[in-house]
Each structure stands twice: as structure tokens, then as C-alpha cells.
XYZ file of C-alpha atoms in Angstrom:
479
model
C 48.492 27.611 -13.273
C 51.349 29.633 -11.737
C 54.786 28.064 -11.348
C 54.432 27.956 -7.566
C 51.013 26.291 -7.688
C 52.267 23.857 -10.306
C 55.225 22.956 -8.104
C 53.038 22.503 -5.006
C 50.596 20.383 -6.997
C 53.525 18.323 -8.237
C 54.790 17.812 -4.695
C 51.308 16.767 -3.523
C 50.714 14.128 -6.210
C 54.325 13.038 -6.175
C 54.038 12.579 -2.401
C 50.946 10.420 -2.768
C 52.667 8.340 -5.426
C 55.903 7.878 -3.511
C 54.372 7.200 -0.112
C 51.854 4.877 -1.713
C 54.401 2.871 -3.685
C 57.083 3.029 -0.989
C 54.590 2.078 1.706
C 53.210 -0.881 -0.226
C 56.731 -1.854 -1.281
C 57.956 -1.791 2.308
C 55.096 -3.947 3.549
C 55.627 -6.470 0.758
C 59.404 -6.505 1.265
C 58.822 -7.300 4.938
C 56.558 -10.207 3.974
C 59.067 -11.473 1.398
C 61.951 -11.095 3.863
C 60.087 -13.386 6.231
C 59.365 -15.942 3.481
C 62.711 -15.888 1.652
C 66.322 -16.290 2.709
C 68.894 -13.455 2.778
C 70.902 -15.317 0.112
C 67.959 -15.148 -2.324
C 67.765 -11.379 -1.942
C 71.521 -11.304 -2.372
C 71.297 -12.989 -5.787
C 68.961 -10.292 -7.115
C 71.111 -7.551 -5.562
C 74.112 -8.863 -7.529
C 72.271 -7.986 -10.743
C 71.640 -4.385 -9.700
C 74.682 -3.048 -11.517
C 73.645 -4.650 -14.829
C 70.091 -3.373 -14.566
C 71.326 0.112 -13.749
C 73.818 0.137 -16.604
C 71.162 -0.968 -19.061
C 68.733 1.775 -18.008
C 71.491 4.391 -18.334
C 72.550 3.178 -21.771
C 68.960 3.010 -23.002
C 68.125 6.567 -21.945
C 71.605 7.910 -22.809
C 70.749 11.072 -20.882
C 68.362 11.988 -23.691
C 65.251 11.943 -21.520
C 66.900 14.583 -19.311
C 67.586 16.591 -22.450
C 63.895 16.415 -23.381
C 62.906 17.748 -19.957
C 65.503 20.505 -19.995
C 64.843 21.695 -23.564
C 62.177 24.406 -23.529
C 60.657 23.707 -26.953
C 60.281 20.074 -28.014
C 57.922 18.623 -30.593
C 56.637 15.231 -31.693
C 59.751 14.532 -33.717
C 61.930 15.010 -30.627
C 59.913 12.516 -28.609
C 59.603 9.976 -31.422
C 63.305 10.087 -32.250
C 64.316 9.401 -28.654
C 61.628 6.713 -28.332
C 62.911 4.654 -31.262
C 66.502 5.069 -30.154
C 65.628 3.797 -26.659
C 63.728 0.837 -28.082
C 66.499 -0.276 -30.443
C 69.206 0.060 -27.790
C 67.116 -1.906 -25.271
C 66.776 -4.836 -27.684
C 70.506 -4.807 -28.429
C 71.332 -4.751 -24.720
C 68.933 -7.576 -23.990
C 70.630 -9.730 -26.615
C 74.023 -8.832 -25.145
C 72.901 -9.772 -21.636
C 71.659 -13.167 -22.856
C 75.126 -13.805 -24.278
C 76.974 -12.537 -21.165
C 74.761 -14.309 -18.602
C 77.105 -17.334 -18.108
C 80.064 -14.992 -17.546
C 78.108 -13.008 -14.958
C 77.214 -16.231 -13.136
C 80.845 -17.354 -13.305
C 82.085 -14.034 -11.879
C 79.916 -14.444 -8.783
C 80.340 -18.247 -8.761
C 76.540 -18.619 -8.708
C 75.378 -20.898 -11.608
C 71.700 -20.121 -11.019
C 72.320 -16.523 -12.111
C 72.623 -17.590 -15.763
C 68.915 -18.301 -16.122
C 67.897 -15.599 -13.626
C 69.639 -12.769 -15.473
C 68.323 -13.896 -18.872
C 64.721 -13.773 -17.690
C 65.048 -10.732 -15.413
C 66.605 -8.564 -18.136
C 63.461 -8.586 -20.300
C 62.556 -5.565 -18.153
C 64.968 -3.524 -20.316
C 62.740 -3.869 -23.352
C 59.479 -3.474 -21.429
C 60.598 -0.220 -19.791
C 61.887 1.217 -23.091
C 58.297 1.274 -24.358
C 57.211 3.662 -21.566
C 60.278 5.888 -21.065
C 58.917 8.747 -23.177
C 55.473 8.639 -21.581
C 57.123 9.030 -18.159
C 59.370 11.810 -19.468
C 56.385 13.761 -20.793
C 54.553 13.372 -17.487
C 57.623 14.539 -15.546
C 58.165 17.511 -17.845
C 54.600 18.697 -17.291
C 54.775 17.769 -13.568
C 51.762 15.518 -14.079
C 52.281 13.168 -11.162
C 48.580 12.476 -10.721
C 48.571 10.174 -13.742
C 51.753 8.507 -12.535
C 49.999 7.786 -9.243
C 47.093 6.150 -11.109
C 49.608 3.923 -12.888
C 52.171 3.085 -10.209
C 49.898 1.882 -7.391
C 47.950 -0.774 -9.372
C 51.161 -1.933 -11.092
C 52.932 -2.344 -7.782
C 50.005 -4.191 -6.242
C 49.829 -6.647 -9.150
C 53.568 -7.293 -9.023
C 53.540 -7.702 -5.257
C 50.673 -10.184 -5.323
C 52.612 -12.281 -7.845
C 55.808 -12.081 -5.782
C 54.258 -12.975 -2.431
C 52.194 -15.811 -3.941
C 55.239 -17.357 -5.622
C 57.370 -16.937 -2.487
C 54.693 -18.661 -0.396
C 54.636 -21.518 -2.917
C 58.390 -21.965 -2.568
C 59.722 -20.447 -5.819
C 62.533 -18.658 -3.976
C 64.485 -16.121 -6.030
C 62.098 -16.512 -8.980
C 59.352 -14.864 -6.967
C 61.443 -11.667 -6.934
C 62.193 -11.969 -10.661
C 58.602 -12.381 -11.822
C 57.299 -9.800 -9.374
C 59.531 -7.176 -11.001
C 58.660 -8.257 -14.559
C 54.898 -8.257 -14.001
C 55.047 -4.874 -12.262
C 57.022 -3.385 -15.158
C 54.641 -4.853 -17.741
C 51.547 -3.611 -15.922
C 53.040 -0.122 -15.615
C 53.944 0.098 -19.307
C 50.516 -1.056 -20.451
C 48.772 1.513 -18.256
C 51.046 4.338 -19.359
C 50.133 3.638 -22.975
C 46.465 3.497 -22.029
C 46.426 6.785 -20.080
C 48.870 8.687 -22.259
C 47.589 10.650 -25.234
C 50.983 10.322 -26.901
C 51.942 7.806 -29.564
C 55.215 7.883 -31.509
C 55.347 9.085 -35.085
C 57.124 6.897 -37.613
C 60.006 9.335 -37.835
C 63.646 9.552 -36.794
C 65.134 13.029 -37.119
C 68.929 12.864 -37.262
C 69.448 16.503 -36.339
C 67.235 16.253 -33.288
C 68.958 13.004 -32.337
C 72.367 14.686 -32.545
C 71.138 17.594 -30.416
C 69.770 15.438 -27.596
C 72.542 12.852 -27.800
C 75.257 15.517 -27.681
C 73.778 16.847 -24.457
C 72.863 13.445 -23.042
C 76.093 11.639 -23.956
C 78.022 13.209 -21.096
C 75.184 12.436 -18.705
C 75.196 8.868 -20.002
C 78.884 8.389 -19.228
C 78.348 10.064 -15.862
C 75.446 7.711 -15.226
C 77.539 4.679 -16.149
C 80.233 5.728 -13.711
C 77.631 6.413 -11.033
C 75.973 3.023 -11.475
C 79.296 1.182 -11.390
C 80.443 2.890 -8.247
C 77.054 2.955 -6.519
C 77.010 -0.820 -6.898
C 80.735 -1.234 -6.219
C 80.138 -2.422 -2.663
C 77.534 -4.951 -3.771
C 79.910 -6.227 -6.484
C 82.820 -6.583 -4.054
C 80.753 -8.230 -1.327
C 79.138 -10.535 -3.902
C 82.529 -11.517 -5.324
C 84.387 -12.136 -2.075
C 81.631 -13.059 0.395
C 78.571 -15.317 0.528
C 75.256 -14.324 -1.112
C 73.744 -14.007 2.380
C 76.169 -11.159 3.146
C 75.016 -9.416 -0.023
C 71.452 -9.932 1.156
C 72.209 -8.365 4.555
C 73.898 -5.382 2.912
C 71.077 -4.998 0.392
C 68.396 -5.160 3.080
C 70.230 -2.556 5.167
C 70.736 -0.264 2.186
C 67.121 -0.547 1.006
C 65.685 0.231 4.431
C 68.097 3.140 4.859
C 67.084 4.491 1.460
C 63.366 4.197 2.234
C 63.009 7.607 3.948
C 65.835 9.182 1.924
C 64.504 7.922 -1.389
C 60.902 8.791 -0.565
C 61.559 12.375 0.512
C 64.215 13.009 -2.125
C 62.105 11.531 -4.924
C 58.995 13.479 -3.946
C 60.808 16.785 -4.084
C 63.387 15.698 -6.663
C 60.734 14.979 -9.296
C 59.631 18.580 -8.985
C 63.020 20.255 -8.509
C 64.542 19.346 -11.870
C 61.740 20.780 -14.040
C 61.401 23.630 -11.506
C 65.123 24.460 -11.653
C 64.952 24.217 -15.447
C 62.104 26.753 -15.531
C 63.991 29.381 -13.476
C 67.510 28.512 -14.675
C 68.132 32.042 -15.984
C 67.031 33.814 -12.789
C 70.180 33.421 -10.696
C 68.912 34.933 -7.441
C 65.623 33.048 -7.514
C 67.382 29.780 -8.355
C 69.710 30.199 -5.386
C 66.838 30.977 -3.009
C 64.750 28.006 -4.168
C 67.744 25.667 -4.003
C 68.644 26.774 -0.466
C 65.111 26.331 0.857
C 64.715 22.907 -0.724
C 68.103 21.719 0.535
C 67.393 22.774 4.109
C 63.850 21.414 4.101
C 64.883 18.000 2.794
C 67.709 17.694 5.332
C 65.348 18.866 8.072
C 63.201 15.811 7.341
C 65.842 13.255 6.333
C 68.534 13.751 8.991
C 66.492 13.138 12.185
C 64.664 10.262 10.511
C 67.891 8.422 9.649
C 69.504 9.060 13.037
C 66.391 7.881 14.870
C 66.237 4.732 12.734
C 69.916 4.030 13.459
C 69.268 4.334 17.197
C 66.322 1.908 17.209
C 67.738 -0.378 14.484
C 67.922 -3.508 16.651
C 64.242 -3.680 17.687
C 63.251 -2.398 14.228
C 64.947 -5.251 12.340
C 63.882 -7.945 14.791
C 60.252 -6.822 14.711
C 60.021 -6.380 10.939
C 62.291 -9.061 9.482
C 62.766 -11.611 12.301
C 65.972 -12.781 13.969
C 67.553 -14.167 10.775
C 68.168 -10.612 9.524
C 69.884 -9.296 12.660
C 73.411 -9.411 11.113
C 72.233 -6.557 8.878
C 71.741 -4.175 11.849
C 75.310 -2.782 12.098
C 75.405 -2.389 8.293
C 72.196 -0.395 8.501
C 73.410 1.866 11.312
C 76.535 2.865 9.381
C 74.626 3.395 6.126
C 72.157 5.713 7.877
C 74.941 8.251 8.365
C 76.001 7.714 4.768
C 72.511 8.634 3.539
C 72.234 12.029 5.226
C 74.051 13.900 2.451
C 72.502 11.910 -0.405
C 69.841 14.529 -1.310
C 72.454 17.305 -1.375
C 74.547 15.387 -3.903
C 71.481 15.058 -6.107
C 70.416 18.719 -6.003
C 73.930 20.041 -6.569
C 74.276 17.938 -9.690
C 70.850 19.038 -10.906
C 72.141 22.620 -10.933
C 74.940 21.640 -13.310
C 72.469 19.847 -15.587
C 69.964 22.698 -15.849
C 72.845 25.072 -16.530
C 73.766 22.906 -19.491
C 77.144 21.934 -18.046
C 76.931 18.209 -18.660
C 80.662 18.366 -19.468
C 81.453 19.576 -15.951
C 78.989 16.994 -14.595
C 81.041 14.260 -16.275
C 84.362 15.658 -15.050
C 83.082 15.762 -11.483
C 81.861 12.190 -11.712
C 85.294 11.049 -12.932
C 87.049 12.867 -10.076
C 84.670 11.415 -7.493
C 84.997 7.904 -8.885
C 88.790 8.083 -8.720
C 88.382 9.156 -5.102
C 85.995 6.245 -4.508
C 88.491 3.748 -5.959
C 91.181 5.014 -3.593
C 88.831 4.765 -0.602
C 87.724 1.239 -1.574
C 91.300 0.031 -2.046
C 92.194 1.279 1.421
C 89.001 0.297 3.259
C 88.671 -3.172 1.663
C 91.621 -4.324 3.764
C 89.463 -3.872 6.869
C 86.595 -6.105 5.691
C 82.938 -5.237 5.191
C 82.869 -2.733 8.035
C 85.892 -0.996 6.592
C 84.065 -0.665 3.276
C 81.000 0.780 4.983
C 82.904 3.340 7.039
C 84.867 4.222 3.919
C 81.614 4.957 2.084
C 80.667 7.472 4.791
C 84.004 9.245 4.417
C 83.556 9.251 0.645
C 80.094 10.800 0.947
C 81.457 13.704 3.007
C 84.319 14.347 0.595
C 81.963 14.212 -2.414
C 79.737 16.782 -0.729
C 82.524 19.357 -0.806
C 83.414 18.494 -4.406
C 79.805 18.869 -5.602
C 79.026 22.028 -3.661
C 82.236 23.731 -4.777
C 81.259 23.706 -8.452
C 77.503 24.116 -8.206
C 78.140 26.911 -5.708
C 79.904 28.896 -8.416
C 76.769 28.919 -10.560
C 74.569 29.856 -7.602
C 77.010 32.207 -5.858
C 76.446 29.917 -2.893
C 79.763 28.474 -1.753
C 80.414 25.086 -0.180
C 81.191 26.804 3.117
C 77.897 28.734 3.041
C 75.983 25.538 2.305
C 77.805 23.759 5.128
C 76.904 26.508 7.612
C 73.264 26.263 6.574
C 72.998 22.508 7.154
C 75.210 22.018 10.241
C 72.566 23.269 12.735
C 70.111 20.655 11.435
C 72.715 17.878 11.720
C 73.845 18.914 15.236
C 70.273 19.149 16.538
C 69.428 15.737 15.034
C 72.496 14.085 16.582
C 71.719 15.635 19.974
C 68.147 14.335 19.896
C 69.414 10.945 18.693
C 71.723 10.742 21.712
C 68.811 11.320 24.076
C 66.728 8.646 22.346
C 69.659 6.204 22.582
C 69.820 6.669 26.351
C 66.063 6.213 26.589
C 66.179 3.011 24.495
C 68.999 1.546 26.575
C 66.912 2.067 29.702
C 63.899 0.352 28.123
C 66.095 -2.529 26.907
C 67.518 -3.042 30.399
C 63.979 -3.478 31.703
C 63.197 -6.026 28.941
C 60.521 -3.978 27.226
C 59.211 -5.545 24.021
C 60.534 -4.315 20.673
C 57.221 -2.796 19.625
C 57.045 -0.581 22.708
C 60.690 0.465 22.280
C 59.967 1.546 18.714
C 56.771 3.433 19.492
C 58.144 5.236 22.549
C 61.450 6.051 20.873
C 59.766 7.407 17.742
C 57.200 9.500 19.617
C 59.797 10.934 21.984
C 62.175 11.588 19.100
C 59.597 13.559 17.091
C 58.582 15.672 20.089
C 62.169 16.416 21.130
C 63.202 17.267 17.580
C 60.333 19.694 17.017
C 61.036 21.297 20.398
C 64.761 21.589 19.674
C 64.079 22.975 16.191
C 61.821 25.625 17.723
C 64.345 26.537 20.442
C 67.234 26.829 17.974
C 64.989 28.551 15.415
C 65.645 26.213 12.495
C 64.123 28.036 9.518
C 62.803 24.864 7.861
C 60.401 24.242 10.753
C 58.764 27.636 10.317
C 58.756 27.206 6.534
C 56.864 23.916 6.879
C 54.422 25.485 9.338
C 53.763 28.315 6.873
C 53.160 25.861 4.032
C 50.795 23.796 6.213
C 48.763 26.894 7.137
C 48.382 27.862 3.479
C 46.932 24.454 2.699
């Protein structure tokens, strides 16, 4: 199979997997949001930083090294597998010991038992990390689809049943554990790979040397990605954490879905053509524009219709999350660009520069948080938007050197998409205000706003000749 066909096949199966899991996950999260309280979601959100840190420490960037390295054998996979497994067990024991201190930090005693049970996921996921890595390396997303959908359904059934029976936060805990367990068992069943009883020190040193810098970068990223949740959890009520978490998750639904679909393919694709500078630049540019072409209008439209959207999906008790969501939508526009720029550094083998950039950006984030925290939660949120814009220029400056594609050139290529999306969003806002003044129901406001938004955006994209529209049309015709 040619590289192009392999990439398109990867996008197709990855799309089915992501839209399937994201769609089911969204429906279930809506049901759980109606059954549970914002504070109960807030408790789980407080643990996000610890879960993220554990995953980063377990992988140590070594799974990325396996994907990037052109020639790997059974000893490579087995060595990384046993390392992941041992580290996961050590981390689980450490979390059991630290659980009371975590609960004390947030002043939430119930977190002691919650974190001790929830963290068993570390060990469960370590058993399947290599299977997933092998599937990603070969762009075999069809098998991942066969695994992820049943696992998600099983976990969701457990979560909704327990929530309905009144188990509160424990319904979220056991839903995640059962889903992880079901996924791991299926991956072992479908995978034709089993570890050898071998640990090669030289291969470990090779992958760890490359992955170590990514690991430290990942630790910094996890800490600062969850910085707002940590601060809100420390200084505000769990319900506020729940509102922020709900807003962030819904905002990340379209961003995460589109970025993950293409992102799963881009890293192995970039790795394959890493030595062809001109081709790498062309592929990167097209992917960047296409993703923004889809993400930007979606987020702006969702921000415009956020009020009827939240009331219809989550009921009135979640309405305080609306302004959080609207601000975060603008924060999410540049998220895919951050990801793809950093992927360029990784495939070029510059994990050292990757780490340096992460340190610089985290120092910048600390400064922004220290300033914006004085203005409350909204100050923090607006500060995160400013930080995202500044990080865009930092990322594109360095990756642009490898691609001969400067930050200014990248900015010029994405500004038309952003301006067109904002213009269409303004028209939809006026339309929604008119419907609201006539007391139209939320469902009708959502349907009419979405339909009008899609039509206006396609029309505007055609009038202003946005290249991504014609690229998507060409791809659709080929299919």
C-alpha cells in the first residue's frame, strides 16, 4: 500500500474510532451530568494531573521513540514493555502512600479512597501500551476501532448504572477502570504480539535517551495543562472545578476529535517523510490549514450558541459553566497548531529543543497565571487565551526553521480562516439574539444557528477562495 493510501486509510479508520468513541462518550457524559452533581465531576477532575503525570512517567517518551525509530525488533518492544510495567507498579504504590496528602491539599477527605482505587488504571494501561504503539506505528486503526467501541460501551453502562443507583463519584471511578480493563484484555486478544522474556540494556538506553527529554517535557505539559484545575480546586469549591471541567471537555470535543483523527496519522506520516524537507513542509501546511478550517468555525459557532446548548444538554444546574466555555472556545482554536509544530521537532530528533521550548513556555505560563489569578477565575481563563497566542509564535518560530516555513508565513496562512469564521460567528450571534427575543425554544435556536452557520461558512469560504475547502472537495470526489 502506498504512503498516501496508507495515510488515507488511517484517517478513515481513525475517524470512525474517534467519532464513535467521542460520540458515545458525549452522550454518556450528558446522561451522567444530568444524574450527578457538578461537585462530583470536580472531584475526578482534581485527579487529572496525577493521572497525566503517571502516564507520562510510565511511557517516558519511549513509545514515541519506538514509533519514530525506523527499524525496531522484538527486543525493543519487550524492553520498553517491562520498563513500563515496573514503573507503573512503583507509581501505583507511591500514589497509595500519597493519597492522604492529595486529599489534604484539596481539603476533600473522600479523595483518599477515590485516588487509591482510581489509580489502578496505571497498571492496567501499562499492559497494553506496546500493543497500542505497534498499532499506531503501522497505522492500523481498524483494530483499535474494534477494541475501543466495545470497551467504552461496557464502561459507560457501568457508570450510568451506578450513577442511577446513587453511587455518585464512584460511578465515574469504576466506569473508567472497567473501560480500561476491557480495552487491555481485547488488545491482548487481537494483537499477535507477546513480550519476550528479555530486557536489552543497550536498546533501553537508546530509547530512554531519546524519550527522557520528551518525558520531562510531558511532565511540564501535564502540570501546566492542569494548572488551572489545580488552582481552582485549591482555592474554590469542587462545583467550580466541575463547571470548568465540563466547559473544557465540551470545548475539547470537536478539537480533540479532529486533532486526534489526523494527529494519529500525522506523527507516523511525518516520521516517514522526515528527510524530504519540501514534501514535509507541503504536507504540514495542508494539514494545518485543513484542521483549522474545520476546528475554528466549529468552536466559534459553539461559543455563540453556548447558552441554549448547555441548557438543552446538561440542564439549568450547569449554566454557570457557559461563560467558561465561551472563553475556552477561543483558547482551543490554536491547539492543533501547537501539537503539529511540536511533532516536527520530535520527528527531526530534536527532543532537546522540544524540552527547552516547553520550559520557556511554562515560565511564560507561570507569569501569566501569577498576573491573571488576581482577577479571579475569569482572569485565569482570559490569561490562558493570551498564553495560547504567545505559545503559537514560540512553537512556530522553531519548527519553522526546520520546515523553512516561518511563524509569519504560518500566521498569514491561517488568518483568513480565522477572520472568515469570526465574521460568520457574528452573523449567527445576531440571528440567535433575534430568536431569543422571540422566545424560541433552545432546540430550534441550536438547529437554525448550526444550519445557517454551516451554509454561511461554506459560502464565505468559496467567495474568499479558502484553499482547504477545495482540498476537501477534491478528497471527497476521489472517494
